[in-house]
Coordinates of C-alpha atoms in Angstrom, one line a residue:
M1 CA 4.4 43.0 17.8
V2 CA 1.4 43.5 15.5
Q3 CA 2.1 42.6 11.9
R4 CA 0.6 45.1 9.4
K5 CA -1.3 43.7 6.5
Q6 CA 0.4 44.5 3.1
R7 CA -1.7 46.9 1.0
L8 CA -2.9 45.5 -2.3
G9 CA -2.0 47.3 -5.5
R10 CA -3.7 47.3 -8.9
Q11 CA -1.5 44.4 -10.1
E12 CA -2.7 42.1 -7.3
W13 CA -6.3 42.8 -8.4
I14 CA -5.4 42.3 -12.1
N15 CA -3.7 39.0 -11.2
A16 CA -6.7 37.9 -9.1
G17 CA -8.9 38.8 -12.1
F18 CA -6.9 36.5 -14.3
R19 CA -7.1 33.7 -11.7
A20 CA -10.9 34.2 -11.5
L21 CA -11.2 34.1 -15.2
A22 CA -9.1 31.0 -15.6
L23 CA -11.0 29.1 -12.8
K24 CA -14.6 30.3 -13.4
G25 CA -14.7 32.0 -16.8
P26 CA -16.1 35.4 -17.4
E27 CA -18.7 34.8 -14.7
G28 CA -15.9 34.8 -12.2
L29 CA -15.0 38.4 -13.0
R30 CA -17.1 39.9 -10.1
V31 CA -15.7 42.2 -7.5
E32 CA -17.0 40.5 -4.4
P33 CA -15.7 37.0 -5.1
I34 CA -12.3 38.4 -6.2
A35 CA -12.1 40.4 -3.0
R36 CA -12.9 37.3 -0.9
E37 CA -10.1 35.4 -2.7
L38 CA -7.7 38.3 -1.9
K39 CA -9.0 38.3 1.7
T40 CA -9.9 42.0 1.5
T41 CA -13.0 44.2 1.0
K42 CA -14.7 45.7 -2.0
G43 CA -13.4 49.0 -0.8
S44 CA -9.9 48.0 -1.7
F45 CA -11.1 47.3 -5.2
Y46 CA -12.7 50.7 -5.6
W47 CA -9.6 52.3 -4.3
H48 CA -7.8 51.1 -7.4
F49 CA -10.6 50.8 -10.0
K50 CA -13.6 53.0 -10.8
D51 CA -15.6 49.9 -11.7
L52 CA -15.5 46.4 -13.1
P53 CA -15.1 47.5 -16.7
E54 CA -11.9 49.4 -15.7
L55 CA -10.5 46.2 -14.2
Q56 CA -11.4 44.2 -17.3
T57 CA -9.7 46.8 -19.5
S58 CA -6.7 46.8 -17.3
M59 CA -6.5 43.0 -17.5
L60 CA -6.6 43.1 -21.3
T61 CA -4.0 45.9 -21.5
Y62 CA -1.7 44.0 -19.1
W63 CA -2.1 40.7 -21.0
E64 CA -1.4 42.3 -24.4
D65 CA 1.7 44.1 -23.0
A66 CA 3.2 41.3 -20.8
A67 CA 2.3 38.3 -23.0
T68 CA 3.2 39.9 -26.3
H69 CA 4.9 43.3 -26.4
R70 CA 7.4 42.6 -23.7
I71 CA 8.3 39.1 -24.9
I72 CA 8.8 40.3 -28.5
A73 CA 10.9 43.2 -27.3
R74 CA 13.1 40.8 -25.3
L75 CA 13.4 38.4 -28.3
E76 CA 14.3 41.2 -30.7
E77 CA 17.6 41.6 -28.8
L78 CA 18.6 38.1 -29.9
P79 CA 20.1 37.2 -33.3
R80 CA 17.5 36.9 -36.0
G81 CA 16.0 33.6 -37.2
L82 CA 16.4 30.3 -35.4
P83 CA 17.7 31.8 -32.1
R84 CA 14.6 33.9 -31.8
L85 CA 12.2 31.1 -32.7
E86 CA 13.8 28.8 -30.1
A87 CA 13.7 31.5 -27.5
L88 CA 10.0 32.2 -28.4
A89 CA 9.2 28.5 -27.9
Q90 CA 10.7 28.6 -24.5
A91 CA 9.1 31.9 -23.5
A92 CA 5.7 30.9 -24.8
N93 CA 5.7 27.9 -22.5
M94 CA 6.2 29.6 -19.2
P95 CA 2.7 30.2 -17.7
H96 CA 2.6 32.6 -14.8
E97 CA 0.7 31.1 -11.9
A98 CA 0.0 34.5 -10.4
Q99 CA -2.2 35.2 -13.5
G100 CA -4.0 31.8 -13.6
G101 CA -1.3 29.6 -15.1
A102 CA -1.8 27.7 -18.3
G103 CA -5.6 28.1 -18.3
A104 CA -5.5 31.9 -18.4
E105 CA -4.9 32.3 -22.1
A106 CA -7.6 29.8 -23.0
A107 CA -10.0 31.6 -20.7
L108 CA -9.1 35.0 -22.3
R109 CA -9.8 33.5 -25.7
A110 CA -13.2 32.1 -24.6
W111 CA -14.0 35.5 -23.0
G112 CA -13.1 37.1 -26.4
R113 CA -16.0 35.2 -28.0
T114 CA -18.6 37.0 -25.9
F115 CA -16.9 40.2 -24.8
T116 CA -16.0 42.5 -27.7
P117 CA -13.0 44.3 -26.0
A118 CA -11.5 40.9 -25.2
G119 CA -12.1 39.7 -28.7
A120 CA -10.3 42.8 -30.1
A121 CA -7.4 42.2 -27.8
V122 CA -7.1 38.6 -28.8
A123 CA -7.2 39.6 -32.5
R124 CA -4.4 42.2 -32.0
V125 CA -2.3 39.7 -30.0
D126 CA -2.7 37.0 -32.6
A127 CA -1.8 39.3 -35.4
Q128 CA 1.4 40.5 -33.6
R129 CA 2.5 37.0 -32.6
L130 CA 1.8 35.6 -36.0
A131 CA 3.8 38.4 -37.7
F132 CA 6.7 37.8 -35.3
V133 CA 6.8 34.1 -36.1
A134 CA 6.5 34.8 -39.8
D135 CA 9.5 37.2 -39.5
C136 CA 11.5 34.6 -37.7
L137 CA 10.8 32.0 -40.4
A138 CA 11.5 34.5 -43.2
D139 CA 14.9 35.3 -41.5
M140 CA 15.5 31.5 -41.8
D141 CA 14.5 31.5 -45.5
V142 CA 11.6 29.2 -44.7
D143 CA 8.9 30.3 -47.0
T144 CA 6.0 27.9 -46.2
P145 CA 3.1 30.4 -45.8
E146 CA 1.1 28.1 -43.5
L147 CA 4.0 27.5 -41.1
P148 CA 3.6 30.6 -38.8
A149 CA -0.1 29.6 -38.2
L150 CA 0.9 25.9 -37.6
F151 CA 3.6 27.0 -35.1
Y152 CA 1.2 29.3 -33.3
A153 CA -1.6 26.7 -33.3
A154 CA 0.8 24.1 -32.0
H155 CA 1.8 26.4 -29.1
L156 CA -1.8 27.2 -28.2
G157 CA -3.0 23.6 -28.5
L158 CA 0.0 22.1 -26.6
E159 CA -0.7 24.5 -23.8
Q160 CA -4.2 23.2 -23.5
L161 CA -3.3 19.6 -24.0
S162 CA -0.7 19.7 -21.2
M163 CA -3.4 20.7 -18.7
H164 CA -5.0 17.3 -19.1
S165 CA -2.3 14.9 -20.3
D166 CA 1.4 14.1 -19.9
V167 CA 2.3 16.1 -23.0
D168 CA 5.3 18.4 -22.3
P169 CA 4.5 21.5 -24.4
L170 CA 8.0 22.9 -24.3
K171 CA 9.6 19.6 -25.4
T172 CA 7.0 19.1 -28.1
L173 CA 7.3 22.7 -29.4
M174 CA 11.1 22.5 -29.4
R175 CA 10.7 19.3 -31.6
F176 CA 8.6 21.4 -33.9
V177 CA 11.4 24.0 -34.0
S178 CA 13.8 21.2 -34.9
M179 CA 11.6 20.1 -37.8
V180 CA 11.5 23.8 -39.0
R181 CA 15.3 23.8 -38.8
E182 CA 15.3 20.8 -41.1
L183 CA 13.2 22.8 -43.6
Q184 CA 15.8 25.5 -43.5
K185 CA 18.4 23.0 -44.8
T186 CA 16.4 21.9 -47.8

């Protein structure tokens, strides 16, 4: 019996774009190398996307939705304050290998320094994430103005540090949350 090759969809191309970006930087976002990685032809790409800029826009839209909007929507179902902050620490430390793993966000941020649409997406995501952390802390009556930025910077930095060291980002970020809990008691 002949096994039929599964047809690729837009999401497979988007995922492959993230992997290419994480491995090779913005230079990796080229149709032919991505098609080779997917073991398909450029024709498959053009079936789903008009051109490379459409793939890039789709990647940014997907990242903004999946890595921010969906996570916040899920967390908003939890009790306010500490439970949301703890769940955020856990959700933020679950890199998706299909989209390039832990290196994808750093690659997106680097891309944002040279590609205006990526920079705009990073700025929107940062603002939304910081506002959510600030809301969690305000719900806990923790009013240290720098703390949302410190929490967010710890998450981003720990993600990068874990790629080249034995640092456990989840364990370390949860320790940070414990320290915040102590602030709540004072």
